[in-house]
């Protein structure tokens, strides 16, 4: 379906043309005086100079041309030359009725679907997830769902940190603690045990311990580095042990991402491209892109138009070791070969912005990607505590993601138990988890990604205001009205197409909000901005709640009228649920 705003702009442009003016002047916008009108057009003001006429005169002429429009109820020319516009109820009703008949409520899928790779999550093996990983997972997952809904083909990849120095540190410490493990016996040629010699909690305890010690003890660090080297050069036992580390860690990661309703098509790690690096380096040298600078291999990426200094992209350190960026470049190369995406999007902390700029430029310059391959970085701000500083545990440590989820679940359960209506404790617990996820995700996604925000558990879990629980509460409220209708013998399915023109202001406002679905989703996709969906559903939920307070629904005596309102409610509920699915959470049956 065409967007409502386009339809009304079209009507207004026709009027400008009929009055003898240029069509383009007829652009309509949402009114900034909602007390006076719903929409407005400032075209007469813009045309005044050009046509050497007072804007009010132009506006008046145009207004006359829409006197019998089927779109506008009112088109009023007001000083100094605005057109104040109000839509016909029948027109709005028809539009919303049209949404009901469409699978995606009037959203038109992309005419030319593209293939995208989304790189988010970024978990590290054997290290607990922390809140820094939370935003990447939440935002990336939502963008994936939005892009798919738009009809694009999306491949998501968690891009595990599973290679490099941390692996050597862990193995070295394991070797000290369990020197007799068969993995360290380099003369061993038999099969290795299937069971890992550690649990995930042991692994997570080992890493910080080893990392700390390596900073204080040079010999220890050297041993760890030699373990990394053995792993990377393919020593059997080290590879086998590493496989256990990956397996144990990934099992745990899947669980936590599962709790967040986040999943990935690919669980590739940095290790996946290890063997591709020498070939890529060669290619960059042969192509004349990479050169030695102070012993290190670099590619220049600055451009003439730069206003700030963009340092060269380092490919190999002077000791020949590869870096974080080398891995990202080799990963781009692999993705281009295996997946052939049109666009790649990366989601990390915005402090990595310059880094990704270097990587993207290097990939373009060295032709690892095509000239028209789009490379996009979505950098997000920090999640802060109430003190305005990066979110920490009460004793000042790094908060584990799992603990954060537990905390918000507990708070939600407490609130739900407070006004629980006949729910058993188990049911309340289940509900609390669903609602808590909405609190966490909506609290994050409702902010523009690039901005910092404050994790305020009280506000996020509140049933009132711009929160996830408020949206879910609205959905549950609608569902309970629909259930009542069914209990009284009605069939929602039978009446759902029967949306009628609005009969009061709040009903019309609800329809107007509803009609913005396609525009909101399209904007969220185009601008990689899930917060646009949050803003849409918040306004929609508000409009619904106002309508609900002002209008009889179940108690309406006129059956046809009642059926029309039920149809409107059912559509509102479906649109809200489709929207929250794009944000990555769902609604419970009751709350
Ligand atoms: N593993 C990294 C970290 O924990 C994030 C990876 C981000 N993605 C990327 N393609 N570099 O900081």
XYZ file of C-alpha atoms and ligand atoms in Angstrom:
603
model
C 0.000 0.000 0.000
C 1.109 3.532 -0.624
C 1.954 5.401 2.534
C -0.861 7.555 3.878
C 1.351 10.619 3.803
C 2.133 10.014 0.138
C -1.534 9.641 -0.721
C -2.476 12.906 0.877
C 0.532 14.706 -0.572
C -0.547 13.389 -3.967
C -4.027 14.840 -3.473
C -2.558 18.176 -2.425
C -0.164 18.235 -5.367
C -3.105 17.709 -7.707
C -4.769 20.716 -6.133
C -1.704 22.910 -6.607
C -1.515 21.824 -10.199
C -5.212 22.438 -10.807
C -4.791 25.946 -9.416
C -1.943 26.555 -11.854
C 1.037 26.026 -9.576
C 3.900 23.617 -9.533
C 2.961 20.191 -8.156
C 5.934 19.844 -5.860
C 4.606 22.626 -3.649
C 1.900 20.266 -2.436
C 4.018 18.389 0.088
C 2.069 17.631 3.258
C 3.508 17.213 6.759
C 2.074 16.299 10.137
C 0.591 19.380 11.766
C 2.676 21.147 14.337
C -0.554 22.555 15.746
C -2.516 19.371 16.437
C -5.069 21.514 18.267
C -6.012 23.114 14.939
C -5.600 20.390 12.342
C -4.099 16.978 11.613
C -1.800 17.868 8.721
C -0.503 20.970 7.095
C 0.971 22.165 3.822
C 3.362 25.077 3.613
C 3.606 25.063 -0.181
C 1.897 28.432 -0.667
C 4.572 30.104 1.443
C 7.291 28.457 -0.615
C 5.602 29.469 -3.888
C 4.942 33.109 -2.990
C 8.205 34.514 -4.223
C 8.226 32.490 -7.372
C 4.700 33.438 -8.404
C 4.943 36.959 -6.960
C 1.708 36.525 -5.067
C 0.734 36.758 -1.443
C 0.936 33.262 0.086
C -2.559 33.558 1.500
C -3.945 34.168 -1.996
C -2.259 31.052 -3.310
C -3.397 29.018 -0.314
C -6.944 30.221 -0.864
C -6.947 29.231 -4.513
C -5.591 25.798 -3.691
C -8.105 25.321 -0.883
C -10.947 25.958 -3.336
C -9.654 23.161 -5.562
C -10.007 20.622 -2.761
C -13.473 21.679 -1.745
C -14.932 18.364 -2.854
C -11.947 16.121 -2.250
C -12.566 12.620 -0.976
C -9.420 12.879 1.122
C -9.728 16.173 2.961
C -12.543 17.038 5.304
C -11.146 20.499 5.631
C -8.487 22.511 3.807
C -8.338 25.908 5.371
C -6.086 28.733 4.224
C -4.854 30.659 7.251
C -2.554 33.650 7.610
C 0.146 34.088 6.572
C -0.443 31.285 4.045
C -0.593 27.878 5.652
C -3.048 25.246 4.625
C -4.520 23.544 7.676
C -5.736 20.088 6.796
C -8.039 17.518 8.296
C -8.760 14.153 6.738
C -12.154 12.663 5.970
C -13.078 9.917 8.389
C -14.189 7.654 5.515
C -10.807 8.027 3.862
C -8.915 7.126 7.046
C -11.297 4.248 7.761
C -10.833 2.847 4.267
C -7.058 3.066 4.568
C -7.014 1.174 7.839
C -9.471 -1.375 6.483
C -7.072 -1.850 3.579
C -4.256 -2.582 6.035
C -6.277 -5.461 7.458
C -6.449 -7.145 4.078
C -2.681 -7.123 3.648
C -0.250 -9.654 5.030
C 2.127 -6.996 6.298
C -0.454 -4.372 7.162
C 0.282 -2.221 4.146
C 4.060 -2.442 4.215
C 5.513 -2.854 0.751
C 8.519 -5.136 0.665
C 11.694 -3.901 -0.989
C 11.362 -3.874 -4.770
C 14.968 -5.002 -5.137
C 15.782 -7.292 -2.228
C 19.446 -7.381 -1.310
C 21.645 -9.741 0.607
C 23.004 -8.536 3.915
C 25.526 -9.834 6.396
C 24.997 -8.577 9.923
C 27.917 -8.825 12.321
C 26.675 -8.488 15.894
C 26.996 -10.181 19.261
C 30.780 -10.345 19.174
C 31.000 -12.654 22.191
C 34.370 -13.903 23.313
C 34.943 -17.551 24.062
C 35.685 -18.391 27.704
C 34.886 -14.879 28.836
C 31.515 -14.008 30.283
C 29.267 -11.713 28.275
C 29.020 -8.278 29.789
C 26.699 -5.356 29.231
C 28.866 -4.071 26.383
C 27.822 -7.146 24.431
C 24.198 -6.603 25.332
C 23.573 -3.624 23.092
C 25.242 -5.227 20.098
C 23.012 -8.290 20.479
C 19.798 -6.348 21.039
C 20.255 -3.818 18.242
C 21.698 -6.286 15.728
C 18.908 -8.785 16.327
C 16.268 -6.118 15.787
C 17.872 -4.837 12.591
C 18.029 -8.421 11.326
C 14.313 -8.891 11.910
C 13.453 -5.547 10.310
C 15.560 -6.250 7.218
C 13.958 -9.678 6.796
C 10.493 -8.220 7.197
C 11.344 -5.772 4.424
C 12.004 -8.787 2.227
C 15.789 -8.783 2.246
C 17.948 -11.835 2.656
C 19.966 -11.649 5.844
C 22.793 -13.757 7.229
C 23.726 -13.031 10.832
C 27.119 -13.939 12.232
C 28.152 -13.721 15.893
C 31.840 -13.361 14.953
C 33.181 -15.068 18.074
C 36.413 -13.927 19.627
C 37.913 -17.416 19.695
C 41.517 -17.073 18.594
C 44.424 -14.884 19.711
C 46.072 -14.369 23.050
C 43.225 -15.210 25.445
C 43.247 -18.784 24.157
C 46.969 -19.156 24.917
C 46.449 -17.727 28.396
C 43.750 -20.242 29.192
C 45.681 -23.200 27.837
C 48.832 -22.241 29.640
C 47.002 -21.961 32.945
C 45.292 -25.306 32.340
C 48.695 -26.811 31.724
C 49.918 -25.516 35.091
C 46.860 -26.770 36.918
C 46.528 -30.104 35.146
C 49.968 -30.892 33.687
C 49.052 -34.539 33.130
C 46.305 -33.806 30.632
C 46.900 -35.836 27.517
C 46.498 -32.736 25.326
C 49.871 -31.460 26.462
C 51.691 -34.694 25.663
C 53.053 -33.890 22.251
C 54.106 -37.501 21.613
C 50.518 -38.725 22.072
C 48.983 -40.008 18.841
C 45.733 -41.603 20.044
C 42.207 -40.205 20.167
C 41.459 -37.435 22.622
C 38.698 -37.749 25.231
C 35.214 -36.643 24.227
C 34.515 -35.019 27.576
C 36.048 -31.604 28.241
C 38.407 -31.437 31.221
C 36.642 -28.346 32.648
C 33.251 -26.712 33.138
C 32.233 -23.342 31.844
C 32.557 -21.748 35.266
C 36.087 -23.079 35.594
C 36.894 -21.607 32.201
C 35.517 -18.243 33.160
C 37.468 -18.254 36.386
C 40.683 -19.179 34.588
C 40.716 -16.375 32.065
C 40.748 -13.337 34.380
C 43.177 -15.133 36.668
C 45.610 -15.855 33.822
C 45.182 -12.458 32.272
C 46.047 -10.734 35.540
C 49.053 -12.925 36.188
C 50.429 -12.433 32.679
C 50.596 -8.721 33.350
C 52.763 -9.250 36.403
C 54.872 -12.192 35.325
C 56.887 -11.984 32.106
C 57.891 -15.656 32.026
C 54.281 -16.692 32.501
C 53.258 -14.418 29.652
C 55.925 -15.877 27.393
C 54.635 -19.401 28.117
C 51.122 -18.306 27.262
C 52.313 -16.822 24.008
C 54.009 -20.046 23.094
C 50.707 -21.837 23.744
C 48.942 -19.407 21.406
C 51.591 -20.121 18.841
C 51.172 -23.884 19.210
C 47.442 -23.584 18.832
C 47.705 -21.388 15.769
C 50.317 -23.513 14.098
C 48.075 -26.526 14.508
C 49.642 -28.683 17.238
C 47.124 -31.540 17.607
C 46.644 -31.586 21.349
C 46.247 -27.834 21.525
C 43.677 -27.874 18.779
C 41.748 -30.637 20.529
C 41.781 -28.773 23.808
C 40.760 -25.587 22.068
C 37.819 -27.424 20.488
C 36.646 -28.285 23.989
C 36.944 -24.658 25.039
C 34.831 -23.600 22.065
C 32.217 -26.296 22.582
C 31.763 -25.634 26.297
C 31.691 -21.913 25.779
C 29.343 -21.886 22.808
C 26.846 -24.135 24.588
C 26.737 -21.580 27.355
C 26.567 -18.614 24.970
C 23.667 -20.157 23.089
C 21.788 -20.417 26.359
C 22.292 -16.771 27.243
C 21.538 -15.472 23.758
C 18.481 -17.720 23.867
C 17.283 -15.983 27.016
C 17.593 -12.737 25.072
C 15.675 -14.072 22.073
C 18.766 -13.512 19.967
C 20.087 -15.995 17.456
C 22.639 -16.277 14.699
C 22.782 -18.106 11.404
C 26.529 -18.452 11.679
C 28.671 -19.075 14.708
C 31.892 -18.370 12.899
C 34.815 -17.207 14.923
C 37.944 -15.229 14.230
C 39.652 -18.616 13.922
C 37.650 -19.366 10.759
C 39.834 -17.020 8.758
C 43.201 -17.824 10.296
C 44.337 -19.844 7.298
C 43.212 -17.157 4.868
C 45.440 -14.450 6.305
C 48.742 -15.350 4.565
C 47.016 -15.405 1.169
C 45.317 -12.078 1.824
C 48.559 -10.478 2.959
C 50.293 -11.705 -0.173
C 47.527 -10.344 -2.324
C 47.760 -6.947 -0.656
C 51.502 -6.849 -1.135
C 51.391 -7.960 -4.754
C 48.655 -5.473 -5.569
C 50.930 -2.719 -4.291
C 48.432 -1.760 -1.597
C 50.453 -2.757 1.451
C 53.915 -1.494 2.284
C 56.353 -1.674 5.194
C 56.416 1.211 7.595
C 58.710 0.924 10.620
C 58.715 -2.813 10.089
C 54.934 -3.112 10.164
C 52.851 -3.874 7.097
C 50.254 -1.160 6.487
C 47.771 0.103 3.921
C 47.236 3.840 3.582
C 43.595 4.752 3.846
C 43.534 8.518 4.115
C 41.600 10.466 1.535
C 41.925 13.986 0.289
C 38.557 15.073 1.579
C 39.388 14.001 5.163
C 39.016 16.687 7.752
C 40.570 14.567 10.460
C 43.621 12.374 10.411
C 42.848 8.776 9.408
C 45.892 6.649 10.262
C 46.971 3.762 7.980
C 45.356 0.397 8.499
C 47.841 -1.996 10.070
C 47.872 -5.481 8.546
C 50.822 -7.123 10.297
C 52.828 -6.016 13.294
C 56.600 -5.784 12.962
C 56.930 -9.261 14.540
C 54.682 -10.610 11.791
C 51.673 -11.124 14.066
C 48.219 -10.338 12.719
C 45.835 -7.983 14.491
C 42.140 -7.546 15.245
C 41.783 -5.692 11.939
C 43.601 -8.349 9.937
C 40.964 -10.782 11.098
C 38.114 -8.443 10.222
C 39.558 -7.915 6.736
C 40.043 -11.630 6.150
C 36.488 -12.169 7.388
C 35.215 -9.651 4.846
C 37.116 -11.533 2.164
C 35.579 -14.837 3.251
C 32.082 -13.386 3.416
C 32.417 -11.924 -0.065
C 33.501 -15.297 -1.408
C 31.018 -17.494 0.430
C 27.971 -15.281 0.873
C 28.402 -12.505 -1.713
C 26.486 -9.862 0.237
C 25.482 -6.479 -1.178
C 25.838 -4.918 2.227
C 27.597 -5.646 5.518
C 26.588 -4.004 8.781
C 28.643 -4.086 11.983
C 27.265 -3.345 15.437
C 29.743 -2.383 18.127
C 30.450 0.250 20.682
C 30.857 3.594 18.922
C 34.420 3.862 20.184
C 35.292 1.482 17.345
C 34.082 3.936 14.715
C 37.508 5.077 13.497
C 38.717 1.495 13.484
C 35.868 0.391 11.221
C 36.396 3.408 8.986
C 39.962 2.198 8.450
C 38.892 -1.388 7.851
C 36.143 -0.373 5.399
C 38.420 1.926 3.429
C 41.092 -0.721 3.326
C 38.595 -3.335 2.093
C 37.407 -0.969 -0.645
C 40.867 0.143 -1.671
C 42.284 -3.362 -1.838
C 39.155 -4.546 -3.643
C 38.265 -7.204 -1.113
C 34.752 -5.909 -1.789
C 33.136 -4.580 -4.935
C 32.892 -0.870 -5.626
C 29.193 -0.941 -4.864
C 29.330 -3.146 -1.770
C 27.906 -1.160 1.110
C 29.837 -1.260 4.371
C 28.033 0.218 7.318
C 28.975 0.711 10.923
C 26.343 1.162 13.599
C 28.088 2.429 16.717
C 26.163 2.513 19.940
C 26.618 4.540 23.089
C 27.270 3.280 26.581
C 24.727 1.889 28.949
C 25.265 3.883 32.112
C 24.191 3.448 35.711
C 22.130 6.056 37.543
C 25.373 7.832 38.444
C 25.948 8.501 34.740
C 28.999 6.227 34.641
C 29.248 2.928 32.727
C 27.004 0.362 34.355
C 28.713 -1.659 37.086
C 27.806 -4.140 39.795
C 27.143 -2.800 43.289
C 30.753 -3.447 44.282
C 32.085 -1.714 41.193
C 32.939 -4.802 39.111
C 31.945 -5.561 35.541
C 28.349 -6.739 35.493
C 27.838 -10.116 33.850
C 25.033 -10.118 31.377
C 23.388 -13.087 33.070
C 23.302 -11.255 36.382
C 21.749 -8.270 34.736
C 19.038 -10.437 33.203
C 18.428 -12.110 36.579
C 18.147 -8.748 38.259
C 15.561 -7.400 35.866
C 13.627 -10.695 35.993
C 13.454 -10.470 39.778
C 12.264 -6.887 39.763
C 9.640 -7.705 37.165
C 8.443 -10.705 39.146
C 8.140 -8.538 42.233
C 5.961 -6.051 40.352
C 3.839 -8.754 38.780
C 3.282 -10.511 42.114
C 2.093 -7.191 43.515
C -0.875 -7.005 41.203
C -1.175 -10.611 40.249
C -4.674 -11.624 39.392
C -5.068 -15.250 40.235
C -1.828 -16.308 38.563
C 0.081 -19.154 40.159
C 3.633 -18.375 41.158
C 5.003 -20.456 38.297
C 2.844 -18.672 35.798
C 3.853 -15.322 37.257
C 7.484 -16.301 36.888
C 7.027 -17.203 33.266
C 5.163 -13.966 32.614
C 7.824 -11.979 34.442
C 10.533 -13.314 32.155
C 8.621 -12.344 29.044
C 7.849 -8.880 30.373
C 11.357 -8.365 31.733
C 12.803 -9.003 28.300
C 10.557 -6.291 26.896
C 11.747 -3.949 29.650
C 15.388 -4.615 28.858
C 15.091 -4.477 25.085
C 12.666 -1.596 24.823
C 14.735 0.365 27.355
C 17.656 -0.019 25.002
C 16.012 0.203 21.585
C 13.818 3.212 22.329
C 16.966 5.343 22.391
C 18.757 6.367 19.272
C 21.530 3.758 19.108
C 24.389 6.269 19.084
C 23.328 7.852 22.370
C 24.298 6.745 25.859
C 21.418 5.848 28.118
C 20.803 5.181 31.748
C 19.795 1.711 32.796
C 17.053 2.559 35.234
C 15.485 -0.665 36.379
C 12.553 1.094 38.073
C 11.643 3.049 34.993
C 12.249 0.211 32.524
C 9.996 -2.185 34.434
C 7.200 0.333 34.960
C 3.794 -0.393 33.442
C 3.382 3.278 32.684
C 5.254 5.572 30.343
C 7.490 4.878 27.385
C 8.422 1.321 28.383
C 8.224 -2.234 27.119
C 5.869 -3.354 29.894
C 3.467 -0.522 28.989
C 3.342 -1.754 25.397
C 2.789 -5.337 26.542
C 0.165 -4.195 29.010
C -1.694 -2.541 26.146
C -1.525 -5.695 24.043
C -2.750 -7.834 26.922
C -5.581 -5.393 27.568
C -6.723 -5.668 23.951
C -6.468 -9.431 24.065
C -8.647 -9.558 27.136
C -11.332 -7.447 25.431
C -11.227 -9.734 22.421
C -11.492 -12.738 24.748
C -14.571 -11.177 26.377
C -16.135 -10.699 22.980
C -15.571 -14.367 22.235
C -16.925 -15.424 25.619
C -20.113 -13.538 24.800
C -20.492 -15.582 21.660
C -18.829 -13.237 19.150
C -16.261 -14.308 16.584
C -13.335 -11.937 16.153
C -12.317 -13.821 13.019
C -15.705 -13.309 11.435
C -15.790 -9.558 12.011
C -12.143 -8.664 11.600
C -12.488 -7.199 8.122
C -15.371 -4.971 9.169
C -13.474 -1.829 10.128
C -15.798 1.186 9.825
C -15.183 4.909 9.521
C -14.305 6.517 12.849
C -17.157 7.857 14.943
C -15.293 10.012 17.395
C -12.034 11.863 17.649
C -10.140 9.273 19.668
C -11.161 6.558 17.237
C -9.901 8.631 14.340
C -6.643 9.368 16.157
C -6.162 5.659 16.766
C -6.676 5.003 13.062
C -4.282 7.761 12.092
C -1.589 6.302 14.343
C -2.222 2.815 12.982
C -1.886 4.027 9.412
C 1.742 4.974 9.992
C 2.921 1.353 10.233
C 4.464 1.058 6.768
C 6.199 4.426 7.043
C 7.639 3.601 10.466
C 9.044 0.231 9.439
C 10.492 1.585 6.225
C 12.198 4.439 8.069
C 13.531 2.041 10.700
C 15.078 -0.047 7.945
C 16.389 2.820 5.811
C 18.005 4.546 8.760
C 18.965 1.370 10.672
C 16.958 2.847 13.507
C 14.777 0.489 15.575
C 13.904 3.413 17.861
C 11.527 4.580 15.127
C 9.451 1.462 15.721
C 9.433 2.152 19.462
C 8.207 5.694 18.854
C 5.502 4.345 16.544
C 4.160 1.750 18.983
C 4.322 4.113 21.926
C 2.142 6.643 20.106
C -0.125 3.816 18.958
C -0.483 2.414 22.477
C -1.302 5.882 23.802
C -3.910 6.410 21.106
C -5.439 3.036 21.854
C -5.630 3.658 25.593
C -7.314 7.004 25.048
C -9.807 5.395 22.693
C -10.449 2.620 25.189
C -11.218 5.072 27.980
C -13.527 7.163 25.857
C -15.409 4.562 23.896
C -17.820 1.771 24.739
C -16.684 -1.496 23.242
C -18.072 -4.630 24.884
C -20.939 -2.657 26.387
C -21.892 -1.076 23.045
C -25.521 -2.008 22.257
C -25.371 -1.669 18.488
C -23.928 -4.998 17.343
C -22.618 -3.738 13.992
C -20.873 -0.833 15.654
C -19.452 -3.146 18.302
C -18.158 -5.490 15.600
C -16.459 -2.588 13.813
C -14.652 -1.591 17.000
C -13.620 -5.173 17.687
C -12.156 -5.275 14.179
C -10.184 -2.123 14.909
C -8.919 -3.576 18.187
C -7.882 -6.812 16.542
C -5.896 -4.911 13.942
C -4.252 -2.721 16.595
C -3.251 -5.834 18.508
C -1.818 -7.543 15.428
C 0.141 -4.463 14.398
C 1.555 -4.050 17.908
C 2.573 -7.691 18.022
C 4.187 -7.548 14.583
C 6.111 -4.481 15.746
C 7.417 -5.945 18.983
C 8.480 -9.039 17.099
C 10.689 -6.762 15.012
C 12.164 -5.417 18.229
C 12.859 -8.961 19.380
C 10.358 -9.600 22.162
C 6.833 -10.910 22.564
C 3.747 -10.465 24.714
C 2.362 -12.874 27.322
C -1.276 -13.981 27.284
C -1.959 -12.164 30.530
C -0.092 -10.029 32.976
N 34.842 -9.714 20.258
C 34.902 -8.281 20.248
C 34.774 -7.728 21.667
O 34.312 -8.389 22.564
C 33.843 -7.637 19.396
C 33.816 -8.024 17.943
C 33.088 -7.022 17.088
N 32.942 -7.427 15.702
C 33.892 -7.319 14.771
N 33.668 -7.765 13.554
N 35.057 -6.790 15.044
O 35.125 -6.591 21.905
